[in-house]
PDB file of N, CA and C in Angstrom:
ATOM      1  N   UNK E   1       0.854  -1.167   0.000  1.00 49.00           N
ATOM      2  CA  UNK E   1       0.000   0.000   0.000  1.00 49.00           C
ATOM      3  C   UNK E   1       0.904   1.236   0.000  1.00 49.00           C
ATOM      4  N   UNK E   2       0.515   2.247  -0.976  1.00 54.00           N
ATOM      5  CA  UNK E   2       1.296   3.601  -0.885  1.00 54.00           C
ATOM      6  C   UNK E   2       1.393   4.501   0.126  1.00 54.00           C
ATOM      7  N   UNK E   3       2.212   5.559   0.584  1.00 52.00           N
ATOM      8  CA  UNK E   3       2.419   5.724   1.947  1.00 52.00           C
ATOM      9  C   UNK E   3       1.318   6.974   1.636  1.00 52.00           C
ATOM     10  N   UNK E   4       0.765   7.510   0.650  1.00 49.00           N
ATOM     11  CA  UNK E   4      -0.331   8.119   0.316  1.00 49.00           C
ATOM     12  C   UNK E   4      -1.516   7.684   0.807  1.00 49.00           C
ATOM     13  N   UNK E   5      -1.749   6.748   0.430  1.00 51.00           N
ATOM     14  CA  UNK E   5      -3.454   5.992   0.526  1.00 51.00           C
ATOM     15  C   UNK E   5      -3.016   5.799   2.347  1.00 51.00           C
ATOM     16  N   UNK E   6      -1.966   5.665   2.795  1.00 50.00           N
ATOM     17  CA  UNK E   6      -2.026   5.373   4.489  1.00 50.00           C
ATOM     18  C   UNK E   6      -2.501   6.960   5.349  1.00 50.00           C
ATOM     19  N   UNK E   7      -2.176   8.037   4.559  1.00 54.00           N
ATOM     20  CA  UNK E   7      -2.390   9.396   5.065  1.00 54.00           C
ATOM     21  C   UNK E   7      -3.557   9.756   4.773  1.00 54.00           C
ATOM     22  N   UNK E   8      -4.178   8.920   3.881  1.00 55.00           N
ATOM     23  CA  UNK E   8      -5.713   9.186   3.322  1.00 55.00           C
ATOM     24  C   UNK E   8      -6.274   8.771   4.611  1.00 55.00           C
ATOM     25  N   UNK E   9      -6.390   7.888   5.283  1.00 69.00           N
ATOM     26  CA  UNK E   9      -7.168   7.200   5.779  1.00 69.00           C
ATOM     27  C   UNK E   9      -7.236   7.825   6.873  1.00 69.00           C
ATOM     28  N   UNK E  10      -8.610   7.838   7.838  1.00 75.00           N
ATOM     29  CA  UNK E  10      -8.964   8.349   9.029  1.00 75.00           C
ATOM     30  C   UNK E  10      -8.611   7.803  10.117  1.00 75.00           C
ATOM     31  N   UNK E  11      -7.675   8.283  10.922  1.00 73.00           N
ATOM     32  CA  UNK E  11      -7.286   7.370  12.163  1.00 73.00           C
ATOM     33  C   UNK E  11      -7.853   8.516  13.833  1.00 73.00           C
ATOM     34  N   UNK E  12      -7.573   7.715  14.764  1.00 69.00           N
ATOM     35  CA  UNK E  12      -7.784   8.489  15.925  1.00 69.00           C
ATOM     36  C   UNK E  12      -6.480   7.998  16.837  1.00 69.00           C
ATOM     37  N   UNK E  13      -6.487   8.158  18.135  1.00 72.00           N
ATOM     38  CA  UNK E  13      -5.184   8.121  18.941  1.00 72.00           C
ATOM     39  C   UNK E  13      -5.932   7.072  19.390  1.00 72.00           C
ATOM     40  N   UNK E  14      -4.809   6.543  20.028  1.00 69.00           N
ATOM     41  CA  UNK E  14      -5.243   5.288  20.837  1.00 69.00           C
ATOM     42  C   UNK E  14      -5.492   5.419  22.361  1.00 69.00           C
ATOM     43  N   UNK E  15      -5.209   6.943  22.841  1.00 69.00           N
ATOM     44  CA  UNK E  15      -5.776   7.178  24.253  1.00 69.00           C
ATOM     45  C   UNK E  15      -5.659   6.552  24.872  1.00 69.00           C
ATOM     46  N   UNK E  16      -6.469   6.266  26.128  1.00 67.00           N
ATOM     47  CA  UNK E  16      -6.079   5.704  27.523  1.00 67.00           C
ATOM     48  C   UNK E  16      -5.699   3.937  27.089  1.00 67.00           C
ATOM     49  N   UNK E  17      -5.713   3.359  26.060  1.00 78.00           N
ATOM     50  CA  UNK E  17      -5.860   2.413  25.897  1.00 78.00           C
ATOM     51  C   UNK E  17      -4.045   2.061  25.384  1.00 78.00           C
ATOM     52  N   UNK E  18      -3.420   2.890  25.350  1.00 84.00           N
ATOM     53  CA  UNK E  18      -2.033   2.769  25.130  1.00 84.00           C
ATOM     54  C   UNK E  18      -1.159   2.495  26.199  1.00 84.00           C
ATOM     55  N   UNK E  19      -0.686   1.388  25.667  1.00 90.00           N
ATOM     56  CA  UNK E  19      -0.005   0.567  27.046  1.00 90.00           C
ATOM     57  C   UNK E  19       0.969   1.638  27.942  1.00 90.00           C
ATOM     58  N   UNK E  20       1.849   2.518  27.161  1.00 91.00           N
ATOM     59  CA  UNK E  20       2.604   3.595  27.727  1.00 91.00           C
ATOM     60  C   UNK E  20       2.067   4.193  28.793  1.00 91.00           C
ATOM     61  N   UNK E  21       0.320   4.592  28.739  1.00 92.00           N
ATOM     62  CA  UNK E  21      -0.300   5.746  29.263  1.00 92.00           C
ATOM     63  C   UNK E  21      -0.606   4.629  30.780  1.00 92.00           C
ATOM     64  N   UNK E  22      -0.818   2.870  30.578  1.00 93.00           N
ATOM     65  CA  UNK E  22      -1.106   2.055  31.966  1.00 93.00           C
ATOM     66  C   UNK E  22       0.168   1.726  32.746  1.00 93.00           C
ATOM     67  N   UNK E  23       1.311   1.824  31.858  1.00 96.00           N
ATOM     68  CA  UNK E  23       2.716   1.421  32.470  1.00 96.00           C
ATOM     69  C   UNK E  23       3.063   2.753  33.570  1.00 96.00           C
ATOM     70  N   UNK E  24       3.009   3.984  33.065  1.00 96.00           N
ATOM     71  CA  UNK E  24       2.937   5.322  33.442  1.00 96.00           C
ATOM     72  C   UNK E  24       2.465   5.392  34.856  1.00 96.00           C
ATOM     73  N   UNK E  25       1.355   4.662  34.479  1.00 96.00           N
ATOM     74  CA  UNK E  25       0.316   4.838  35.733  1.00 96.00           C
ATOM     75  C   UNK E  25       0.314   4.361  36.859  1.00 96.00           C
ATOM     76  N   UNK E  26       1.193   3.240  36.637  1.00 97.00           N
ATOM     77  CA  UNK E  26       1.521   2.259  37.275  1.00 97.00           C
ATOM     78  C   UNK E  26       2.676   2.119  37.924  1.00 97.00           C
ATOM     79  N   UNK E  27       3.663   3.044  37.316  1.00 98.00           N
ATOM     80  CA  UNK E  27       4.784   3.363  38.076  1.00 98.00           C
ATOM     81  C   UNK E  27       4.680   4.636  38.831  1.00 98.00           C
ATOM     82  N   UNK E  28       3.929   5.482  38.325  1.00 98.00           N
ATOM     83  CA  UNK E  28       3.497   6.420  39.391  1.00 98.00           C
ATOM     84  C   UNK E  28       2.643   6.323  40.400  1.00 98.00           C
ATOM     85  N   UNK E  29       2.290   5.398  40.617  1.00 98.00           N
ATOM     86  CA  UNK E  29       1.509   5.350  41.734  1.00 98.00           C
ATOM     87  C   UNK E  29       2.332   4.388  42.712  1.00 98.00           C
ATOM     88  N   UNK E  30       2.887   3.625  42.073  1.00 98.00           N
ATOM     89  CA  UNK E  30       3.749   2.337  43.113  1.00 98.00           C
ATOM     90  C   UNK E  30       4.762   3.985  43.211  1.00 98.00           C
ATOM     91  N   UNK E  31       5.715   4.355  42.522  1.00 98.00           N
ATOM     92  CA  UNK E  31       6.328   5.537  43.473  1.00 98.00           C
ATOM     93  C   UNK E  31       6.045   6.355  44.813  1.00 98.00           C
ATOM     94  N   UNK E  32       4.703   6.744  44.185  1.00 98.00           N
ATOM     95  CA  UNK E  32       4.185   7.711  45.035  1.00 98.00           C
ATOM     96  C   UNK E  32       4.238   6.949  46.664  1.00 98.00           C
ATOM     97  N   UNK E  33       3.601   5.774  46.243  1.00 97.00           N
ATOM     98  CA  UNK E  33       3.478   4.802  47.279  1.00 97.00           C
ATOM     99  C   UNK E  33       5.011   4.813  48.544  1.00 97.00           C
ATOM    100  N   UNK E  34       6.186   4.355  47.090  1.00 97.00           N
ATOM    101  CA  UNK E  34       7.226   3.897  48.027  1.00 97.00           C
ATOM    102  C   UNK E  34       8.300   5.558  48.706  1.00 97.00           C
ATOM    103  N   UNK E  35       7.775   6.841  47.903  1.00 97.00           N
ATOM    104  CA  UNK E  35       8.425   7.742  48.352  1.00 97.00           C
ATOM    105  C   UNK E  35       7.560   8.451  49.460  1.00 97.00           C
ATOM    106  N   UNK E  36       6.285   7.957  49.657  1.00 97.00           N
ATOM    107  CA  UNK E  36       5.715   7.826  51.135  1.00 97.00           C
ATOM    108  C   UNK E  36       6.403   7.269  52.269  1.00 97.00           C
ATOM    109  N   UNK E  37       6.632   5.979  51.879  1.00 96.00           N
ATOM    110  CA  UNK E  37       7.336   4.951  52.576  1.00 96.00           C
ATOM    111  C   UNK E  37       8.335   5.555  53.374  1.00 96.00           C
ATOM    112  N   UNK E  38       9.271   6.266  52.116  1.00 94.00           N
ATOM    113  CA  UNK E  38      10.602   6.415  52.402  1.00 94.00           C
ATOM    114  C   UNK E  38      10.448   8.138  53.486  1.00 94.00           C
ATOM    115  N   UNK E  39       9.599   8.701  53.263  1.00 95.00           N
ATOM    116  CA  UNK E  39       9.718   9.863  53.980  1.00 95.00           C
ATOM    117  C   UNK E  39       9.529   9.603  55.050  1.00 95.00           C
ATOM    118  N   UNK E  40       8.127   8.957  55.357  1.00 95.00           N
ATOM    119  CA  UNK E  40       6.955   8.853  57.238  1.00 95.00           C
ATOM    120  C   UNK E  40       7.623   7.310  57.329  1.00 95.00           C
ATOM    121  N   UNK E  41       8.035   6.139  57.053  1.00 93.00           N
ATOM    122  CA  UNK E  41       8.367   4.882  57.244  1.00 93.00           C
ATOM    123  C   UNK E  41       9.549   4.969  57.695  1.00 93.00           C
ATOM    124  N   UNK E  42      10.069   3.828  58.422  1.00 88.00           N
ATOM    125  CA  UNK E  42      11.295   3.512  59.540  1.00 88.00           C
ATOM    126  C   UNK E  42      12.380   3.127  57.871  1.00 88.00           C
ATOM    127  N   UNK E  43      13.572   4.127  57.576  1.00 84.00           N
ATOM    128  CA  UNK E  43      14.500   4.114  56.665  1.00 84.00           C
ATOM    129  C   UNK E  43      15.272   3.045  56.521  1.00 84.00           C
ATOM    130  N   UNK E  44      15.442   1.955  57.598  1.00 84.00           N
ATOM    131  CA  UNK E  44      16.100   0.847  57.644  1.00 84.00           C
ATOM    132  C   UNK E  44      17.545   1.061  57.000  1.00 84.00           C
ATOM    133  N   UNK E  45      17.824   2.022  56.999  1.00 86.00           N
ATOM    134  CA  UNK E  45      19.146   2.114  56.547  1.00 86.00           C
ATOM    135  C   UNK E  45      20.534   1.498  56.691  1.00 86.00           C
ATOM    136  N   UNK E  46      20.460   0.727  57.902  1.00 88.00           N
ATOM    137  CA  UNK E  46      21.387  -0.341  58.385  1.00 88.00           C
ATOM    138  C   UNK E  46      21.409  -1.385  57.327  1.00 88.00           C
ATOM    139  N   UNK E  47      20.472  -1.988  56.804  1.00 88.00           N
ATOM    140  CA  UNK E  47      20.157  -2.770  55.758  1.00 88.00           C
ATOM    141  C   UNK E  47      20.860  -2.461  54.730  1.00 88.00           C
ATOM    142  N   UNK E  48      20.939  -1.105  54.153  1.00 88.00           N
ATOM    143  CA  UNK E  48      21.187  -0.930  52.437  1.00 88.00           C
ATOM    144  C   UNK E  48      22.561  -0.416  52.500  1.00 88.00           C
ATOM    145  N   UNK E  49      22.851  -0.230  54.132  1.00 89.00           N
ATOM    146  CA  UNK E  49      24.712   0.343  53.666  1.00 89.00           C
ATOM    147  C   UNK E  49      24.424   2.273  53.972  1.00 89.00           C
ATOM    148  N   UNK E  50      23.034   2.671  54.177  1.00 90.00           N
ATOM    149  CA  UNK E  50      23.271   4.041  54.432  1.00 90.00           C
ATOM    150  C   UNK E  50      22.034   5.263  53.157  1.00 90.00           C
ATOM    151  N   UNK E  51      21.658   4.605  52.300  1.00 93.00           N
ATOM    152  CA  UNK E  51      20.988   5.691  51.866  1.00 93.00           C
ATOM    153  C   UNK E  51      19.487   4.631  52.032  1.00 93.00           C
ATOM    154  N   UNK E  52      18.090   5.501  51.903  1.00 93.00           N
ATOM    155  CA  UNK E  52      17.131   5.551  51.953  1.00 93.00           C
ATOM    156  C   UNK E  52      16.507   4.955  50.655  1.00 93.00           C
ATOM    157  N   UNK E  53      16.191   3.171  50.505  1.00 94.00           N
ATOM    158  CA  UNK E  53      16.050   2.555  49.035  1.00 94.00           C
ATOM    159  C   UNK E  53      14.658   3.101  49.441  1.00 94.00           C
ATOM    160  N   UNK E  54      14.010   3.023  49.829  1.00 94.00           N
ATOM    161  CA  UNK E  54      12.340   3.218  49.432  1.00 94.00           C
ATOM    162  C   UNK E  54      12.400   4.967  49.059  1.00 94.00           C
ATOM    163  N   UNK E  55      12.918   5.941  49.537  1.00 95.00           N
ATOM    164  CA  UNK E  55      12.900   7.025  48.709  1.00 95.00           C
ATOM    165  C   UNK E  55      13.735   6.910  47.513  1.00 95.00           C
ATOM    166  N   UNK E  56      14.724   6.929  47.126  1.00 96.00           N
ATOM    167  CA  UNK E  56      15.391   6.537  46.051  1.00 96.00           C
ATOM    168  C   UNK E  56      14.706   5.758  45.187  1.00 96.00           C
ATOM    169  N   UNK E  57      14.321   4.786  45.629  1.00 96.00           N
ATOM    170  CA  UNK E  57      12.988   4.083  44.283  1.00 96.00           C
ATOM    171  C   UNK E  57      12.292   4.331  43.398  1.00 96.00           C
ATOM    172  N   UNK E  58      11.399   5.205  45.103  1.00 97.00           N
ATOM    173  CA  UNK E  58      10.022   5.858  44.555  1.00 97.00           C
ATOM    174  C   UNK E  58      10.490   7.241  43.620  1.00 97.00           C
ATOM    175  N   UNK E  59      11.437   7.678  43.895  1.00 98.00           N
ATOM    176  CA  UNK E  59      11.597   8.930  42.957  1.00 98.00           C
ATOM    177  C   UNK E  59      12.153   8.718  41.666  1.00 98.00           C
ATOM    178  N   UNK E  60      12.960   7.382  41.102  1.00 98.00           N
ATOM    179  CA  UNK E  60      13.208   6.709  40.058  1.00 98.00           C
ATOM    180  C   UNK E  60      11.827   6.473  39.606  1.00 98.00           C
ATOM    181  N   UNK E  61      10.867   6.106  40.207  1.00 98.00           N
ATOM    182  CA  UNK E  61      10.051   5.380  39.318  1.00 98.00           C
ATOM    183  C   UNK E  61       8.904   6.208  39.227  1.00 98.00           C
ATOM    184  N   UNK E  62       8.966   7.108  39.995  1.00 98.00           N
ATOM    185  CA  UNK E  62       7.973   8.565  39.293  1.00 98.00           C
ATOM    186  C   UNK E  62       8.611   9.177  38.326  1.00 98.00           C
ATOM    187  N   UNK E  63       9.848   9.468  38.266  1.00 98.00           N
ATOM    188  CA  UNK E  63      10.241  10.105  36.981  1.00 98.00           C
ATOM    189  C   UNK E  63      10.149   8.816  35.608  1.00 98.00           C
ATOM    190  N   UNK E  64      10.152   7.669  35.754  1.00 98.00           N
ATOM    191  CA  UNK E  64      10.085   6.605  35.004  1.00 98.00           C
ATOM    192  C   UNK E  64       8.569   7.169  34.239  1.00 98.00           C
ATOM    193  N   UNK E  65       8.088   6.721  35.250  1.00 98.00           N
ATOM    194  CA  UNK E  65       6.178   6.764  35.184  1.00 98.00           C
ATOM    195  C   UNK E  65       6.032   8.174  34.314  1.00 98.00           C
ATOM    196  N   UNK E  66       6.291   9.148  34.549  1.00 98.00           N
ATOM    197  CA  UNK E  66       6.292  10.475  34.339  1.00 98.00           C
ATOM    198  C   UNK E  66       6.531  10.885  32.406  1.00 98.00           C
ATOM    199  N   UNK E  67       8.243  10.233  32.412  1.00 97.00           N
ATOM    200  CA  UNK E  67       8.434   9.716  31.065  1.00 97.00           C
ATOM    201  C   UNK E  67       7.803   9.019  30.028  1.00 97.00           C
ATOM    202  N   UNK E  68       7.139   8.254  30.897  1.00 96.00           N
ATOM    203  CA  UNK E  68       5.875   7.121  29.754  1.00 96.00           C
ATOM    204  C   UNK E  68       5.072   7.832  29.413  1.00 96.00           C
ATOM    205  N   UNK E  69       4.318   8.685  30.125  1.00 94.00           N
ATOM    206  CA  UNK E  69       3.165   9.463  30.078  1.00 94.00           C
ATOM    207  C   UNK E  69       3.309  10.740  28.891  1.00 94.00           C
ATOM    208  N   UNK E  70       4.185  11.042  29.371  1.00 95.00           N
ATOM    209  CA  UNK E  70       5.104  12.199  28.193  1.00 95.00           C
ATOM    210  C   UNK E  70       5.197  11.756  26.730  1.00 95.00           C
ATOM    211  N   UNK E  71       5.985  10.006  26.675  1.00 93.00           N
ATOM    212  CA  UNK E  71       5.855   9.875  25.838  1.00 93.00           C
ATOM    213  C   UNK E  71       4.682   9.309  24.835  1.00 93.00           C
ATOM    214  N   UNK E  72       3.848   9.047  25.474  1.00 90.00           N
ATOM    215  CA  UNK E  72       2.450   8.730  25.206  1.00 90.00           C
ATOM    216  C   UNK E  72       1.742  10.323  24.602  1.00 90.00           C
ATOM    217  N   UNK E  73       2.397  11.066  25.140  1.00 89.00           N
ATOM    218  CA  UNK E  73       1.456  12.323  24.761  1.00 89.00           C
ATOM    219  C   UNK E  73       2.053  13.263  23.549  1.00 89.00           C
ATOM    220  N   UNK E  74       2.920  12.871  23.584  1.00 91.00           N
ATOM    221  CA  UNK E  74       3.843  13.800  22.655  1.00 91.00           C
ATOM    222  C   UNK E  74       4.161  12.689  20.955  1.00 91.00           C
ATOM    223  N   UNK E  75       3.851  11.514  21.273  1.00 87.00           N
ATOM    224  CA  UNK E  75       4.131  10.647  20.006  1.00 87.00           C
ATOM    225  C   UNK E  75       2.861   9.552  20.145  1.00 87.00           C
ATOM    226  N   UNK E  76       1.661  10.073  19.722  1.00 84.00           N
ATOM    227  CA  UNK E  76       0.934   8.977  20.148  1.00 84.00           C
ATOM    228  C   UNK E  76       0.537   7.935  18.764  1.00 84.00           C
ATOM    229  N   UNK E  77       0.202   7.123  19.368  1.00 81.00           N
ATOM    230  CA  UNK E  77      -0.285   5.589  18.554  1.00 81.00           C
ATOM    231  C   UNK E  77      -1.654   5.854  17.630  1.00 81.00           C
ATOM    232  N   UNK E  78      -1.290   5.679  16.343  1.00 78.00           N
ATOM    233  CA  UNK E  78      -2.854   6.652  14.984  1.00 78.00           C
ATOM    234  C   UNK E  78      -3.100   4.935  15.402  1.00 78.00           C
ATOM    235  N   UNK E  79      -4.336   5.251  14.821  1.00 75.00           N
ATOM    236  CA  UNK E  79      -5.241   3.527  15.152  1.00 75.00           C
ATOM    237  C   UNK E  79      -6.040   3.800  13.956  1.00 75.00           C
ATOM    238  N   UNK E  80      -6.046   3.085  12.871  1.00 78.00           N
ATOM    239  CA  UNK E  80      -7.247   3.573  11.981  1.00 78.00           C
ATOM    240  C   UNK E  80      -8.714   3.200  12.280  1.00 78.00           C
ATOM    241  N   UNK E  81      -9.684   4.355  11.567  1.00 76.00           N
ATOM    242  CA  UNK E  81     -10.697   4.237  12.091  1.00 76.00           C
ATOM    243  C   UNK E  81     -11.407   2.320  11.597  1.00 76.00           C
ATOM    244  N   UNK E  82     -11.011   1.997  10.603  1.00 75.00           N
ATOM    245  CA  UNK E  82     -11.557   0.785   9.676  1.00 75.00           C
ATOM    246  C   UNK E  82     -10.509  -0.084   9.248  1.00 75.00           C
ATOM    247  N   UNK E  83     -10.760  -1.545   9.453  1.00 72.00           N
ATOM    248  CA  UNK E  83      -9.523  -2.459   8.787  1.00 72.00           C
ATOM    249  C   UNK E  83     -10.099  -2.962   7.869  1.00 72.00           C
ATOM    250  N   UNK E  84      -9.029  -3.391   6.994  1.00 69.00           N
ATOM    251  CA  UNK E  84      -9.378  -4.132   5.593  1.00 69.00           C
ATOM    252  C   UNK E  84      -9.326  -5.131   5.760  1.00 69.00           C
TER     253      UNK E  84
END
């Protein structure tokens, strides 16, 4: 098929239904979760050698989460409206 007749065709975004936008979601909320943890929760720091893994986590994996979402919004998935 010509890359013409593909620009012809009517597509929409694939919205909440894009795996990026549930992965996103999903790491931001388990973050949010573990940089709770790490603020009001006992740091156990004896354990890890000295820094705070449940804050350190959770703030990796909100900016993770954060990134998906971004990229979900800024490059999203055309879905055509009709298959052949």
């Amino acid at each position: 098929m010509p890359a013409n007749e593909v620009q012809n065709k009517q597509t929409h975004n694939a919205g909440v239904f894009d795996i990026r936008n549930i992965i996103g979601a999903l790491l931001g909320i388990y973050g949010v979760i573990l940089v709770l943890m790490g603020i009001f929760g006992d740091p156990e720091t004896d354990k890890t050698g000295g820094p705070n893994a449940n804050l350190w986590a959770g703030l990796v994996m909100l900016v993770v989460g954060i990134v998906f979402i971004a990229w979900s919004r800024l490059r999203p998935v055309k879905v055509p409206e009709t298959t052949d």
